[in-house]
CSV table of C-alpha atoms in Angstrom, one decimal:
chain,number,residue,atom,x,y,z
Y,10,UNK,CA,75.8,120.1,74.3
Y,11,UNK,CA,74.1,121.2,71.4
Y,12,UNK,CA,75.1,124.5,69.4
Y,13,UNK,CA,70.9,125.4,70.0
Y,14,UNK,CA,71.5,124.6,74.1
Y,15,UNK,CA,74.2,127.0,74.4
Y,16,UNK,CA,72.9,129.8,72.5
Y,17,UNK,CA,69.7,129.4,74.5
Y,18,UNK,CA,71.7,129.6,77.7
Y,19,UNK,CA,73.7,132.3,76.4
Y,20,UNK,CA,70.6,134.6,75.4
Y,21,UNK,CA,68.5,133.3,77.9
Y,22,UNK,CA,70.7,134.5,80.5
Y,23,UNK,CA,71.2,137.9,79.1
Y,24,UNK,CA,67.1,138.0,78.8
Y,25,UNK,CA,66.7,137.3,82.4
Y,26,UNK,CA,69.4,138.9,84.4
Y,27,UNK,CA,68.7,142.1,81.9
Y,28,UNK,CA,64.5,141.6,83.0
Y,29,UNK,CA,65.0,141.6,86.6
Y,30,UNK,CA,68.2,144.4,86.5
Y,31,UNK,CA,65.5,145.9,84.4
Y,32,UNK,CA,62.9,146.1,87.4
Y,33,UNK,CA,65.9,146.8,90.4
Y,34,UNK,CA,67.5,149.8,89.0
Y,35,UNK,CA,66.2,153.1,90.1
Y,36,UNK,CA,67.4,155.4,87.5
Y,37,UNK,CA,64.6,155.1,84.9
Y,38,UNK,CA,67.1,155.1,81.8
Y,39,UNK,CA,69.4,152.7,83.2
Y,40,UNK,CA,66.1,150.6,83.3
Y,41,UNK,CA,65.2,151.4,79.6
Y,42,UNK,CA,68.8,150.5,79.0
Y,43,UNK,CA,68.4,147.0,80.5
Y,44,UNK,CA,65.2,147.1,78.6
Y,45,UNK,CA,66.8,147.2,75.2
Y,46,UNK,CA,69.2,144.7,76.2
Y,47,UNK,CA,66.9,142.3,76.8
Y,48,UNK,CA,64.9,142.8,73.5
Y,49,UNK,CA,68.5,142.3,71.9
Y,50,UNK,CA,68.9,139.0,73.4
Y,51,UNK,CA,64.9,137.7,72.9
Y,52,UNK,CA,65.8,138.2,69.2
Y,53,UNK,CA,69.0,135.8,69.6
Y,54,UNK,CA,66.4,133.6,71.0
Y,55,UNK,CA,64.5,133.6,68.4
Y,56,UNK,CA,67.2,132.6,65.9
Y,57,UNK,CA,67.9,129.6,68.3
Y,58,UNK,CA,63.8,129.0,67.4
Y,59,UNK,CA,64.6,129.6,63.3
Y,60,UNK,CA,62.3,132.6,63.4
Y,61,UNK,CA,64.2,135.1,61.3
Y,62,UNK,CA,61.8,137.2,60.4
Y,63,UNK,CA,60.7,137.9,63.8
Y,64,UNK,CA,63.9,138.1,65.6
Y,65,UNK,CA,65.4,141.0,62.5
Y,66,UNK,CA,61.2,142.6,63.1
Y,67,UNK,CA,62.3,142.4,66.9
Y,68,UNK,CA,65.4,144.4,67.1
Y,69,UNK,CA,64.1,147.2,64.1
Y,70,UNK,CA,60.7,147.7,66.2
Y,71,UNK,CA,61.4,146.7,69.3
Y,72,UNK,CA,65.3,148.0,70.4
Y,73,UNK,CA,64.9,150.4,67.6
Y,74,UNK,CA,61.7,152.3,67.4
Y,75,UNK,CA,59.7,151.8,70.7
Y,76,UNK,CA,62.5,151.6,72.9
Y,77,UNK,CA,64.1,155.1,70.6
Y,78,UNK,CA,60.3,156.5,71.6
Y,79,UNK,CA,60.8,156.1,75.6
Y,80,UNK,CA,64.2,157.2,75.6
Y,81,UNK,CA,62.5,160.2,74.0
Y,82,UNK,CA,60.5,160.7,76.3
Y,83,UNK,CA,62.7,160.1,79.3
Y,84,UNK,CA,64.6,162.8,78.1
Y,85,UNK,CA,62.2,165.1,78.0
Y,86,UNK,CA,60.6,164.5,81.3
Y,87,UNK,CA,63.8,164.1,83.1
Y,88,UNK,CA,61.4,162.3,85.5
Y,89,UNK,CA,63.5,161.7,89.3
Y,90,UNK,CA,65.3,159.0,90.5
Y,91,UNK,CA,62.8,156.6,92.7
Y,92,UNK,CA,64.0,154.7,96.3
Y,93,UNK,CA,66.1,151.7,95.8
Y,94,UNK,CA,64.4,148.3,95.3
Y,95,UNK,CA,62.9,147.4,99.0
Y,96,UNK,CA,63.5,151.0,101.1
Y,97,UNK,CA,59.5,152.6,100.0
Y,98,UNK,CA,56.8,151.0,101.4
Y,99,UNK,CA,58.5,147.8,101.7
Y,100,UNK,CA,55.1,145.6,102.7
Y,101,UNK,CA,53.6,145.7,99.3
Y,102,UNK,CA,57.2,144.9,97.6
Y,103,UNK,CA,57.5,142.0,100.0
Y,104,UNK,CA,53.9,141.0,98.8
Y,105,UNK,CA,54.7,141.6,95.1
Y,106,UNK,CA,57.2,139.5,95.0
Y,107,UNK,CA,56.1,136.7,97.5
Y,108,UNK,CA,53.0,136.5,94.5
Y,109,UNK,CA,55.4,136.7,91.8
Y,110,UNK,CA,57.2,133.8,92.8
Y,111,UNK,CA,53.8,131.5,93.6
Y,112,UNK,CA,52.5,132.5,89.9
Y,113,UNK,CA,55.8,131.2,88.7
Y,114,UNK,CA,56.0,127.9,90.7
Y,115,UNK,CA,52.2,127.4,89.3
Y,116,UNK,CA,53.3,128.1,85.9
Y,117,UNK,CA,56.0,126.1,85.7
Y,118,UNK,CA,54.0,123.4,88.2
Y,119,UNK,CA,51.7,123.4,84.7
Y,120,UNK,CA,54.7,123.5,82.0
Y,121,UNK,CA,55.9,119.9,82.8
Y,122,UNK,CA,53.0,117.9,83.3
Y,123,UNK,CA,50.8,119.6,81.1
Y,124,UNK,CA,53.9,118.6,78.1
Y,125,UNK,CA,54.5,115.3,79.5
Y,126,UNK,CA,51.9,112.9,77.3
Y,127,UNK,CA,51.9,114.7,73.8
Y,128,UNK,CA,54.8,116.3,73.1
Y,129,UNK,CA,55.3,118.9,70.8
Y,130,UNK,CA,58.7,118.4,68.3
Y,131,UNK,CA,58.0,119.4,65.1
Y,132,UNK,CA,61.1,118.3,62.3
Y,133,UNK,CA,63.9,121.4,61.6
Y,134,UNK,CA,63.2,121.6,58.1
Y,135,UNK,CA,59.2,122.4,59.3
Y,136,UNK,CA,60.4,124.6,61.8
Y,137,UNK,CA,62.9,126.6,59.2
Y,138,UNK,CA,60.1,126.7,56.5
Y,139,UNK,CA,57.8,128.2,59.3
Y,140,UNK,CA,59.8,131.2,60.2
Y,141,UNK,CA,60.6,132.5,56.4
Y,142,UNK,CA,59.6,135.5,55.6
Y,143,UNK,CA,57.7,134.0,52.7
Y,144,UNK,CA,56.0,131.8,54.4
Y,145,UNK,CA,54.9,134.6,56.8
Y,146,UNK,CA,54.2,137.0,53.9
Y,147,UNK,CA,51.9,134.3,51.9
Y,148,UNK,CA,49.8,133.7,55.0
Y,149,UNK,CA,49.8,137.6,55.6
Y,150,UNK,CA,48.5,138.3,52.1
Y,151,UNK,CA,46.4,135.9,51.6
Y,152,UNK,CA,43.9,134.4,54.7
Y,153,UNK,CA,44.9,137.6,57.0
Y,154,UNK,CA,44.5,140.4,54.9
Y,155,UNK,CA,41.5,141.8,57.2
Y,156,UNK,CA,43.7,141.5,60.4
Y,157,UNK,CA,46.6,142.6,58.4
Y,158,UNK,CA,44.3,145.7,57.0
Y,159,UNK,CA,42.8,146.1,60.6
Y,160,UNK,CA,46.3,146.7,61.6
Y,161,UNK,CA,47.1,149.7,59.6
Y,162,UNK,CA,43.8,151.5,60.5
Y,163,UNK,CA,44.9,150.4,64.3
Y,164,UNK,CA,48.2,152.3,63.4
Y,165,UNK,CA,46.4,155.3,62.0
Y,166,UNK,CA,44.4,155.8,64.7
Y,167,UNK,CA,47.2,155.8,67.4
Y,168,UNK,CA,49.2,158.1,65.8
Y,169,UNK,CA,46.5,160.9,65.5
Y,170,UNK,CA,45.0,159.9,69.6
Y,171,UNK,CA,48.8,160.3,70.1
Y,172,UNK,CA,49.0,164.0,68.1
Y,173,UNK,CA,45.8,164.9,70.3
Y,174,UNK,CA,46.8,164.1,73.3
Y,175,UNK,CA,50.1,165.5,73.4
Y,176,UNK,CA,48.1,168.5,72.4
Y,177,UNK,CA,48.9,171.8,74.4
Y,178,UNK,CA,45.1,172.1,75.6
Y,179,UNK,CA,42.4,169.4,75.3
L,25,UNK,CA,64.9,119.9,67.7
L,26,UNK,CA,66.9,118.4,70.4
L,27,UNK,CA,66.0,121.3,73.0
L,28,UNK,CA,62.9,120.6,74.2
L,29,UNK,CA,60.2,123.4,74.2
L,30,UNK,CA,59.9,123.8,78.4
L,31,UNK,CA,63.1,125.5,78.5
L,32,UNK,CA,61.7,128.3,76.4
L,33,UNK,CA,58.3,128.0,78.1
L,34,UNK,CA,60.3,128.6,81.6
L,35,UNK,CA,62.0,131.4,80.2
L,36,UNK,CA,58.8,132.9,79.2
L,37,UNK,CA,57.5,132.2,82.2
L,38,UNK,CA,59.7,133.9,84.3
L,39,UNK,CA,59.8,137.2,82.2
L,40,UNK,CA,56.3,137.5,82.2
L,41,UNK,CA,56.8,137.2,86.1
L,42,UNK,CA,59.5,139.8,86.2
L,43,UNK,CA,56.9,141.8,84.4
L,44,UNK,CA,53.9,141.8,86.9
L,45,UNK,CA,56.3,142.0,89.6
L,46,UNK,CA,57.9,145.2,88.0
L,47,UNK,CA,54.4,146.9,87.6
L,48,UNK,CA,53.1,146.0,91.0
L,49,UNK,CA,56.4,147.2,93.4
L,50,UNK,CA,57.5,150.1,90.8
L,51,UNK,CA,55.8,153.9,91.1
L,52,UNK,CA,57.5,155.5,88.4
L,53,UNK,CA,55.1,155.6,85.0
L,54,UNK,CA,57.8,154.9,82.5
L,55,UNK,CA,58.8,152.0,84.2
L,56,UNK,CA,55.7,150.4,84.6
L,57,UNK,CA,54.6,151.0,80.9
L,58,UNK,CA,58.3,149.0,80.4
L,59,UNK,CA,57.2,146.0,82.5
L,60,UNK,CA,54.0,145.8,80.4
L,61,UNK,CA,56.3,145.9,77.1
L,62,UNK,CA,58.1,142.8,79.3
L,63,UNK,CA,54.9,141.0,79.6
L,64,UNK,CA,54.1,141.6,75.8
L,65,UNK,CA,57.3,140.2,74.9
L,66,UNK,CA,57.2,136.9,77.1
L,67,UNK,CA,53.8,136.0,75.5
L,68,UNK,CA,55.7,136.6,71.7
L,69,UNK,CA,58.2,134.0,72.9
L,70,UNK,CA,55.6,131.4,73.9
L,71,UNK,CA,53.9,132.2,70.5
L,72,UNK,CA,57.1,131.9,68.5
L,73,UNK,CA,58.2,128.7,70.4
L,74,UNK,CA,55.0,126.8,70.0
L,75,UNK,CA,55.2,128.4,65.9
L,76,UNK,CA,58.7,126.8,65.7
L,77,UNK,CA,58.0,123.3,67.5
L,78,UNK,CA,54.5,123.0,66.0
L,79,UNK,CA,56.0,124.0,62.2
L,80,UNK,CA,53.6,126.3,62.0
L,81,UNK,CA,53.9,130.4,61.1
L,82,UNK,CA,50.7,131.6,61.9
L,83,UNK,CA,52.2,132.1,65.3
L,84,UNK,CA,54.8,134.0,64.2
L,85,UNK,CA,52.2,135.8,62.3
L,86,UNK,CA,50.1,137.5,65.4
L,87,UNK,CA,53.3,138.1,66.9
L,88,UNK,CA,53.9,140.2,64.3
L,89,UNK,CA,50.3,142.1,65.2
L,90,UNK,CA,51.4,141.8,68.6
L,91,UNK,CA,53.8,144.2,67.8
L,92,UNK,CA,51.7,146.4,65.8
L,93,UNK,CA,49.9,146.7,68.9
L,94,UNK,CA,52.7,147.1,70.7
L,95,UNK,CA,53.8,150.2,69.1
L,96,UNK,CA,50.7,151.7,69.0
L,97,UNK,CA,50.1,151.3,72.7
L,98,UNK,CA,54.0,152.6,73.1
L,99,UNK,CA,52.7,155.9,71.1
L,100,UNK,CA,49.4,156.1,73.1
L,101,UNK,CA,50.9,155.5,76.8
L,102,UNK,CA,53.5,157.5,76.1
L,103,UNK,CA,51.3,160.7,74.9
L,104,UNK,CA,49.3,159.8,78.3
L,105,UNK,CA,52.6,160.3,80.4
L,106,UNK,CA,53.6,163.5,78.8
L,107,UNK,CA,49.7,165.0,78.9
L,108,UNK,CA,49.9,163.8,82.7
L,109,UNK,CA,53.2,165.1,83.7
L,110,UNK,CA,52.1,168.6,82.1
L,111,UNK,CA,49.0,168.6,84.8
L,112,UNK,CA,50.8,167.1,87.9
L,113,UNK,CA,54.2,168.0,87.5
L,114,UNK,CA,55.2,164.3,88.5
L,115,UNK,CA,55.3,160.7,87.6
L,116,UNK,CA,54.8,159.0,90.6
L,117,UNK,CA,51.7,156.6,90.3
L,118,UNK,CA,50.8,157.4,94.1
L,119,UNK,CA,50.6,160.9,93.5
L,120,UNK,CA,48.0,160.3,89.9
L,121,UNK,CA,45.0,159.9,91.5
L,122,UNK,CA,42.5,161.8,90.5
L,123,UNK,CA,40.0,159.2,89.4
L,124,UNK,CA,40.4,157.6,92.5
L,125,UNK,CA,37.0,158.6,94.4
């Protein structure tokens, strides 16, 4: 029992029961709620995977900004509560989930015998090298400037498509 | 690292999951746009894990565009919602169907 296992089990748990509390609730910010909490505990999973950069990037833009933004605009639409879970059309839900779990089985079907002959295990002091933020910053400025340029023009453009289409008349 | 890499794989795997299933059985808008911020986040993980096994930060790196992209599709979808709910009066995907012929 590895102090790496239990934190994994620790925030992996909080990931998951938060994602599928996320999907079951029917109040809408109960579910952006969950949704946070789940973002918080991704970024405790990435400090199990030495990424520090992304799991500090993860909780300021993630649970911070984005999640701030739908809270926003739950608030202002006050939008009504749905039907529980299974009670609406409950064919399609059945169907939903009946897929769900195939895709899953398939996935993790793939997972172990696709690992099984190579193995990926890189050493820590690799992995801890790989998630500083110099390391990311060196790369960023150096071979992906354009993407990293392309980026900020992406940004520009969604906030004014944003400004016009929350326009009064359009 | 003594955890091998599957674990996070699963746990990526089964988000994403959570994700598709929350889009297909859900008919409020916000909610759905959340799944699809789900599914966005499960494929970081799997590019962060493979980053941190492999020793390697360009992973990290797109999922830091990721979530450039992220946020602008966050801003985007959300204006969408608001610009629909001002014509309809509801956020009920069954009821937003005007492009459907």
């Amino acid at each position: 029992m590895s102090l790496q296992f239990i934190l994994f089990i620790l925030f992996g748990l909080i990931s998951a029961a938060s994602s599928v509390l996320m999907i079951t609730r029917k109040d809408v910010v109960v579910s952006a709620l969950f949704l946070v909490l789940n973002f918080a505990g991704l970024a405790g999973i990435y400090i199990t995977l030495n990424a520090q950069f992304i799991a500090v990037v993860q909780v300021i833009v993630y649970a911070g900004a984005i999640m701030v933004l739908f809270l926003f605009v739950i608030m202002l639409l006050r939008p009504e509560n749905e039907k529980k879970f299974l009670e609406a059309n409950p064919s399609i839900k059945i169907f939903a989930v009946i897929i769900g779990a195939v895709i899953f089985f398939q996935l993790v079907y793939l997972i172990f015998f696709s690992s099984a002959h190579n193995p990926v295990n890189a050493s820590v002091e690799a992995s801890i090298k790989a998630g500083t933020i110099e390391e990311i910053g060196k790369q960023l400025y150096t071979n992906y400037i354009l993407p990293f340029e392309a980026a900020g023009f992406l940004l520009l453009a969604a906030t004014i498509g944003a400004l016009v289409l929350a326009k009064k008349k359009f | 690292m003594e955890l091998s890499i599957e674990y996070y794989l699963i746990l990526s795997a089964f988000m994403f999951i959570i994700g598709v299933i929350g889009v297909l059985i859900r008919r409020n808008a916000i909610v759905v746009f959340m799944s699809i911020e789900l599914m966005l986040n499960s494929a970081n993980l799997t590019m962060v894990a493979f980053s941190s096994y492999l020793g390697n930060s360009i992973g990290q790196l797109f999922v830091f565009f990721v979530m450039t992209v992220a946020a602008a599709e966050a801003a985007i979808g959300l204006a969408i919602i608001i610009a629909m709910f001002r014509n309809k009066k509801t956020l009920n995907i069954d009821e937003i169907n005007i492009l459907k012929w």
